[in-house]
Tab-separated table of N, CA and C in Angstrom:
chain	number	residue	atom	x	y	z
A	28	MET	N	12.647	-12.791	34.119
A	28	MET	CA	13.166	-12.208	33.154
A	28	MET	C	14.239	-13.031	32.871
A	29	LYS	N	15.349	-13.493	31.300
A	29	LYS	CA	16.075	-13.657	31.357
A	29	LYS	C	16.895	-12.368	31.226
A	30	ASN	N	18.584	-12.229	31.648
A	30	ASN	CA	19.112	-11.273	31.774
A	30	ASN	C	20.285	-11.965	30.725
A	31	ARG	N	20.605	-10.682	29.948
A	31	ARG	CA	21.875	-11.095	29.029
A	31	ARG	C	22.316	-11.437	28.916
A	32	LYS	N	23.214	-12.079	28.795
A	32	LYS	CA	25.097	-11.526	29.420
A	32	LYS	C	25.916	-12.181	28.099
A	33	ALA	N	26.688	-11.302	27.674
A	33	ALA	CA	27.392	-11.572	25.985
A	33	ALA	C	28.807	-11.746	26.284
A	34	LEU	N	29.518	-11.734	25.386
A	34	LEU	CA	31.010	-11.350	25.128
A	34	LEU	C	31.482	-10.883	23.849
A	35	ALA	N	32.281	-10.011	24.509
A	35	ALA	CA	32.261	-8.972	23.647
A	35	ALA	C	33.459	-8.942	23.074
A	36	GLU	N	34.096	-8.465	22.071
A	36	GLU	CA	35.547	-7.562	21.323
A	36	GLU	C	35.179	-6.400	21.652
A	37	ILE	N	35.823	-6.007	22.588
A	37	ILE	CA	36.357	-4.538	23.107
A	37	ILE	C	37.850	-3.671	22.896
A	38	ALA	N	37.454	-2.095	22.422
A	38	ALA	CA	39.039	-1.940	21.415
A	38	ALA	C	39.920	-0.997	22.884
A	39	ILE	N	41.114	-1.787	22.249
A	39	ILE	CA	41.788	-0.829	23.023
A	39	ILE	C	42.349	0.373	22.496
A	40	ASP	N	42.653	1.352	22.982
A	40	ASP	CA	43.655	3.019	22.426
A	40	ASP	C	45.168	2.498	23.367
A	41	PRO	N	45.715	2.296	21.089
A	41	PRO	CA	46.852	2.423	21.738
A	41	PRO	C	47.579	3.507	22.586
A	42	GLU	N	47.400	4.502	22.602
A	42	GLU	CA	48.368	5.111	22.747
A	42	GLU	C	47.406	5.373	24.424
A	43	LYS	N	46.661	5.734	24.751
A	43	LYS	CA	45.650	5.526	26.044
A	43	LYS	C	45.882	4.631	26.922
A	44	GLY	N	45.632	3.501	26.695
A	44	GLY	CA	45.511	2.228	26.546
A	44	GLY	C	43.437	2.316	27.322
A	45	TRP	N	43.524	1.410	28.580
A	45	TRP	CA	42.114	1.189	28.851
A	45	TRP	C	41.553	1.720	30.181
A	46	LEU	N	40.523	2.452	29.114
A	46	LEU	CA	40.294	3.641	30.604
A	46	LEU	C	39.362	4.110	30.977
A	47	LEU	N	38.160	1.992	30.711
A	47	LEU	CA	37.448	2.035	31.528
A	47	LEU	C	37.243	2.361	33.621
A	48	PRO	N	36.718	3.007	34.285
A	48	PRO	CA	37.095	2.861	35.746
A	48	PRO	C	36.181	1.785	36.595
A	49	THR	N	36.918	0.471	37.602
A	49	THR	CA	36.443	-0.402	37.946
A	49	THR	C	35.681	-0.024	39.117
A	50	PHE	N	35.473	-1.578	38.887
A	50	PHE	CA	33.519	-1.090	39.265
A	50	PHE	C	33.965	-0.887	40.577
A	51	GLY	N	34.807	-1.596	41.084
A	51	GLY	CA	34.871	-1.679	42.987
A	51	GLY	C	34.282	-2.472	43.811
A	52	SER	N	34.235	-3.789	43.484
A	52	SER	CA	33.550	-4.438	43.375
A	52	SER	C	34.392	-5.282	44.483
A	53	GLY	N	35.826	-5.435	44.039
A	53	GLY	CA	37.313	-5.963	44.643
A	53	GLY	C	37.232	-7.195	43.795
A	54	LYS	N	36.346	-7.460	42.324
A	54	LYS	CA	36.863	-8.552	41.489
A	54	LYS	C	37.661	-7.980	40.764
A	55	PRO	N	39.259	-8.757	40.590
A	55	PRO	CA	39.511	-8.431	39.755
A	55	PRO	C	39.277	-7.865	38.144
A	56	ASN	N	39.744	-6.793	37.803
A	56	ASN	CA	39.608	-6.977	36.246
A	56	ASN	C	37.875	-6.741	35.797
A	57	ARG	N	37.003	-5.743	36.273
A	57	ARG	CA	35.875	-5.397	36.714
A	57	ARG	C	35.594	-4.322	36.567
A	58	TYR	N	34.890	-3.804	35.579
A	58	TYR	CA	34.691	-2.152	35.220
A	58	TYR	C	33.363	-2.308	34.878
A	59	TRP	N	33.154	-0.443	34.752
A	59	TRP	CA	31.535	-0.611	34.799
A	59	TRP	C	32.256	0.992	32.824
A	60	ALA	N	30.912	1.292	32.578
A	60	ALA	CA	30.743	1.970	31.705
A	60	ALA	C	28.565	2.316	31.593
A	61	HIS	N	28.530	3.269	30.916
A	61	HIS	CA	27.234	3.559	30.283
A	61	HIS	C	27.031	3.264	28.549
A	62	VAL	N	27.386	2.295	28.603
A	62	VAL	CA	26.061	2.111	27.041
A	62	VAL	C	26.012	2.621	26.489
A	63	HIS	N	26.092	2.772	24.576
A	63	HIS	CA	25.487	3.215	23.827
A	63	HIS	C	24.950	2.169	22.680
A	64	PHE	N	24.087	1.493	22.497
A	64	PHE	CA	23.563	0.854	21.355
A	64	PHE	C	23.914	1.473	20.073
A	65	GLU	N	24.362	1.103	19.219
A	65	GLU	CA	23.903	1.964	17.575
A	65	GLU	C	22.113	1.550	18.073
A	66	ASN	N	22.126	0.308	17.589
A	66	ASN	CA	20.071	0.637	17.289
A	66	ASN	C	19.298	1.094	18.460
A	67	ASP	N	19.734	1.249	20.124
A	67	ASP	CA	19.157	2.217	21.127
A	67	ASP	C	17.955	3.455	19.980
A	68	PRO	N	17.187	3.070	20.186
A	68	PRO	CA	15.806	4.264	20.070
A	68	PRO	C	15.100	4.807	21.271
A	69	THR	N	15.837	4.643	22.755
A	69	THR	CA	15.868	5.563	24.112
A	69	THR	C	17.369	6.254	24.550
A	70	TRP	N	18.327	6.754	23.027
A	70	TRP	CA	19.067	7.232	23.567
A	70	TRP	C	19.568	8.010	23.812
A	71	LYS	N	20.073	8.416	24.679
A	71	LYS	CA	19.536	10.376	24.924
A	71	LYS	C	18.393	10.413	25.637
A	72	GLN	N	17.651	9.278	26.256
A	72	GLN	CA	16.696	9.333	26.876
A	72	GLN	C	16.795	8.810	28.163
A	73	LYS	N	17.196	7.427	27.874
A	73	LYS	CA	17.692	6.592	29.651
A	73	LYS	C	19.573	6.490	28.628
A	74	VAL	N	19.527	6.420	30.176
A	74	VAL	CA	20.547	5.724	30.516
A	74	VAL	C	21.167	4.525	30.848
A	75	TRP	N	22.430	3.667	30.777
A	75	TRP	CA	22.562	2.492	30.986
A	75	TRP	C	23.322	1.829	31.259
A	76	THR	N	23.990	1.169	32.540
A	76	THR	CA	25.185	1.338	32.124
A	76	THR	C	25.675	-0.393	33.362
A	77	PHE	N	26.741	-0.977	31.738
A	77	PHE	CA	27.528	-1.614	31.856
A	77	PHE	C	28.683	-2.502	32.740
A	78	ASN	N	28.309	-3.716	33.502
A	78	ASN	CA	29.734	-4.431	33.631
A	78	ASN	C	30.926	-5.281	33.168
A	79	VAL	N	31.744	-4.569	33.175
A	79	VAL	CA	32.267	-5.399	31.593
A	79	VAL	C	33.339	-6.194	32.860
A	80	ASP	N	33.558	-7.386	32.236
A	80	ASP	CA	34.121	-8.019	33.639
A	80	ASP	C	35.837	-8.931	32.309
A	81	LEU	N	37.152	-9.043	32.134
A	81	LEU	CA	38.073	-9.333	31.640
A	81	LEU	C	38.792	-10.570	32.471
A	82	ASP	N	39.057	-10.977	31.452
A	82	ASP	CA	39.086	-12.729	32.590
A	82	ASP	C	41.554	-11.938	32.493
A	83	ARG	N	41.911	-11.677	31.729
A	83	ARG	CA	42.522	-10.509	32.587
A	83	ARG	C	43.019	-9.157	32.589
A	84	ALA	N	43.650	-8.893	33.224
A	84	ALA	CA	44.216	-6.930	32.792
A	84	ALA	C	44.470	-7.014	31.065
A	85	PRO	N	43.970	-5.890	30.838
A	85	PRO	CA	43.775	-5.665	29.136
A	85	PRO	C	45.636	-5.417	28.490
A	86	ASP	N	46.246	-5.225	27.888
A	86	ASP	CA	47.353	-5.448	26.716
A	86	ASP	C	47.286	-3.840	25.537
A	87	PRO	N	47.528	-3.331	26.158
A	87	PRO	CA	47.164	-2.025	24.754
A	87	PRO	C	47.452	-2.542	23.389
A	88	LYS	N	48.834	-3.435	23.544
A	88	LYS	CA	49.693	-3.620	22.326
A	88	LYS	C	49.103	-4.785	21.632
A	89	ALA	N	48.330	-4.822	22.184
A	89	ALA	CA	46.684	-6.482	21.493
A	89	ALA	C	45.544	-5.910	21.059
A	90	GLY	N	45.057	-4.256	20.728
A	90	GLY	CA	44.425	-3.801	20.255
A	90	GLY	C	42.691	-3.804	19.794
A	91	THR	N	42.880	-5.420	21.035
A	91	THR	CA	41.286	-5.885	21.407
A	91	THR	C	41.201	-5.980	22.719
A	92	VAL	N	40.403	-6.289	23.373
A	92	VAL	CA	39.997	-7.545	24.822
A	92	VAL	C	39.241	-9.044	24.611
A	93	ALA	N	38.280	-9.219	24.455
A	93	ALA	CA	37.381	-10.400	25.026
A	93	ALA	C	36.976	-9.724	26.453
A	94	ALA	N	35.884	-9.899	26.192
A	94	ALA	CA	35.153	-9.192	27.843
A	94	ALA	C	33.961	-10.269	27.941
A	95	THR	N	33.324	-10.346	28.786
A	95	THR	CA	32.289	-10.473	29.709
A	95	THR	C	30.955	-9.448	29.932
A	96	VAL	N	30.343	-9.280	29.239
A	96	VAL	CA	29.458	-7.605	29.392
A	96	VAL	C	28.110	-8.336	29.962
A	97	TYR	N	27.393	-7.248	30.297
A	97	TYR	CA	26.106	-7.039	30.765
A	97	TYR	C	25.322	-6.628	31.488
A	98	PHE	N	23.920	-5.556	31.537
A	98	PHE	CA	23.651	-4.873	31.783
A	98	PHE	C	23.257	-4.555	33.465
A	99	MET	N	23.416	-4.353	34.071
A	99	MET	CA	23.295	-4.083	35.404
A	99	MET	C	21.756	-4.089	36.069
A	100	ALA	N	20.939	-2.994	35.751
A	100	ALA	CA	19.598	-3.490	36.326
A	100	ALA	C	19.262	-4.751	34.997
A	101	GLU	N	17.496	-4.975	35.920
A	101	GLU	CA	17.090	-5.667	35.311
A	101	GLU	C	16.128	-5.569	34.830
A	102	ASN	N	16.304	-4.517	34.397
A	102	ASN	CA	14.965	-4.091	33.562
A	102	ASN	C	15.739	-2.744	31.925
A	103	ALA	N	16.834	-2.910	32.187
A	103	ALA	CA	16.995	-2.367	31.239
A	103	ALA	C	16.870	-3.414	29.767
A	104	PRO	N	17.316	-2.420	28.406
A	104	PRO	CA	17.108	-3.109	27.494
A	104	PRO	C	17.780	-4.621	26.836
A	105	HIS	N	18.125	-6.012	27.405
A	105	HIS	CA	18.759	-6.789	27.079
A	105	HIS	C	18.243	-7.524	25.025
A	106	GLU	N	17.405	-7.205	24.811
A	106	GLU	CA	16.960	-7.201	23.778
A	106	GLU	C	18.184	-6.539	22.462
A	107	LEU	N	18.964	-5.458	22.963
A	107	LEU	CA	20.051	-5.117	22.562
A	107	LEU	C	20.934	-5.664	22.178
A	108	ILE	N	21.298	-6.700	23.509
A	108	ILE	CA	22.241	-7.373	23.373
A	108	ILE	C	22.174	-8.034	21.699
A	109	GLN	N	22.664	-8.139	20.908
A	109	GLN	CA	22.394	-9.302	19.982
A	109	GLN	C	23.605	-9.303	19.168
A	110	GLU	N	24.032	-10.552	18.804
A	110	GLU	CA	25.431	-10.981	17.864
A	110	GLU	C	25.887	-10.046	17.159
A	111	GLY	N	26.827	-8.819	16.798
A	111	GLY	CA	26.799	-8.808	15.581
A	111	GLY	C	26.677	-6.833	15.861
A	112	ALA	N	26.746	-6.465	17.674
A	112	ALA	CA	25.181	-5.112	17.966
A	112	ALA	C	26.706	-4.293	17.785
A	113	LYS	N	26.905	-3.551	17.844
A	113	LYS	CA	27.862	-2.709	18.385
A	113	LYS	C	27.587	-1.517	18.824
A	114	PHE	N	28.256	-1.301	19.943
A	114	PHE	CA	27.897	-0.159	20.853
A	114	PHE	C	29.815	0.746	21.557
A	115	GLU	N	28.603	1.786	22.160
A	115	GLU	CA	29.982	2.518	22.581
A	115	GLU	C	30.164	2.747	24.239
A	116	LEU	N	31.209	2.291	24.843
A	116	LEU	CA	31.139	2.510	26.536
A	116	LEU	C	31.657	4.036	26.487
A	117	SER	N	30.811	4.712	27.857
A	117	SER	CA	31.025	5.582	27.954
A	117	SER	C	30.635	6.379	29.498
A	118	CYS	N	30.821	7.402	29.583
A	118	CYS	CA	31.070	8.581	30.975
A	118	CYS	C	31.168	9.410	31.146
A	119	MET	N	29.137	10.115	31.173
A	119	MET	CA	28.266	11.862	30.668
A	119	MET	C	29.216	11.638	29.568
A	120	ASP	N	29.907	12.365	28.669
A	120	ASP	CA	30.272	12.604	27.343
A	120	ASP	C	31.272	12.455	26.745
A	121	ASN	N	32.471	11.886	28.030
A	121	ASN	CA	33.329	11.425	27.647
A	121	ASN	C	32.983	9.669	27.541
A	122	ILE	N	33.401	9.366	25.577
A	122	ILE	CA	33.209	8.170	25.050
A	122	ILE	C	34.926	7.567	25.109
A	123	TYR	N	34.522	5.938	26.245
A	123	TYR	CA	36.085	5.879	26.582
A	123	TYR	C	36.494	4.785	24.530
A	124	THR	N	35.456	3.238	24.650
A	124	THR	CA	36.560	2.920	23.832
A	124	THR	C	34.308	2.288	23.175
A	125	HIS	N	34.392	1.679	21.746
A	125	HIS	CA	34.044	0.315	21.094
A	125	HIS	C	34.124	-0.877	21.034
A	126	GLY	N	32.753	-1.871	21.138
A	126	GLY	CA	32.411	-3.151	20.794
A	126	GLY	C	31.599	-3.337	20.048
A	127	VAL	N	31.561	-4.739	20.306
A	127	VAL	CA	31.024	-5.803	19.314
A	127	VAL	C	30.441	-7.081	19.993
A	128	ILE	N	29.519	-6.415	19.318
A	128	ILE	CA	29.318	-8.520	20.647
A	128	ILE	C	29.256	-9.102	19.885
A	129	THR	N	29.809	-10.436	20.696
A	129	THR	CA	30.313	-11.840	19.569
A	129	THR	C	29.277	-13.606	20.011
A	130	ARG	N	29.178	-13.252	21.192
A	130	ARG	CA	28.440	-14.615	21.042
A	130	ARG	C	27.644	-14.207	22.777
A	131	ILE	N	26.521	-14.697	22.592
A	131	ILE	CA	25.278	-14.309	23.398
A	131	ILE	C	25.097	-16.184	24.247
A	132	PHE	N	25.113	-15.249	25.697
A	132	PHE	CA	24.129	-16.585	27.027
A	132	PHE	C	23.965	-16.333	26.832
A	133	GLU	N	22.671	-16.398	27.694
A	133	GLU	CA	21.336	-16.505	28.466
A	133	GLU	C	21.567	-16.840	29.243
A	134	THR	N	21.168	-16.307	31.530
A	134	THR	CA	21.417	-16.235	32.247
A	134	THR	C	19.475	-16.166	32.973
A	135	LYS	N	19.607	-16.921	33.884
A	135	LYS	CA	18.869	-16.287	34.990
A	135	LYS	C	19.444	-15.848	36.277
A	136	GLU	N	18.988	-14.482	36.198
A	136	GLU	CA	19.333	-14.043	37.778
A	136	GLU	C	18.577	-13.034	38.354
């Protein structure tokens, strides 16, 4: 099965800054959050987790940051990762931020 990774533009709150929890993998600038795509028909029935990898630490003054995003689970709905797809990143009921997929690259993992 091909897993999709994508480049996404993710908003940074200018007042609160970058809020995503670190992944804890030892890789700097790797984060995780639950993801909700606006066109996901299984929202509230299934919860999927995204890895969010940044090239550098986010700058709250920039307003957005480019990140490589991908599902942690192989059986996740990879078809939701489409150019232009909008999503929000959360944990439980706390919405951290939102973003949009800007480019897709397919990988075999």
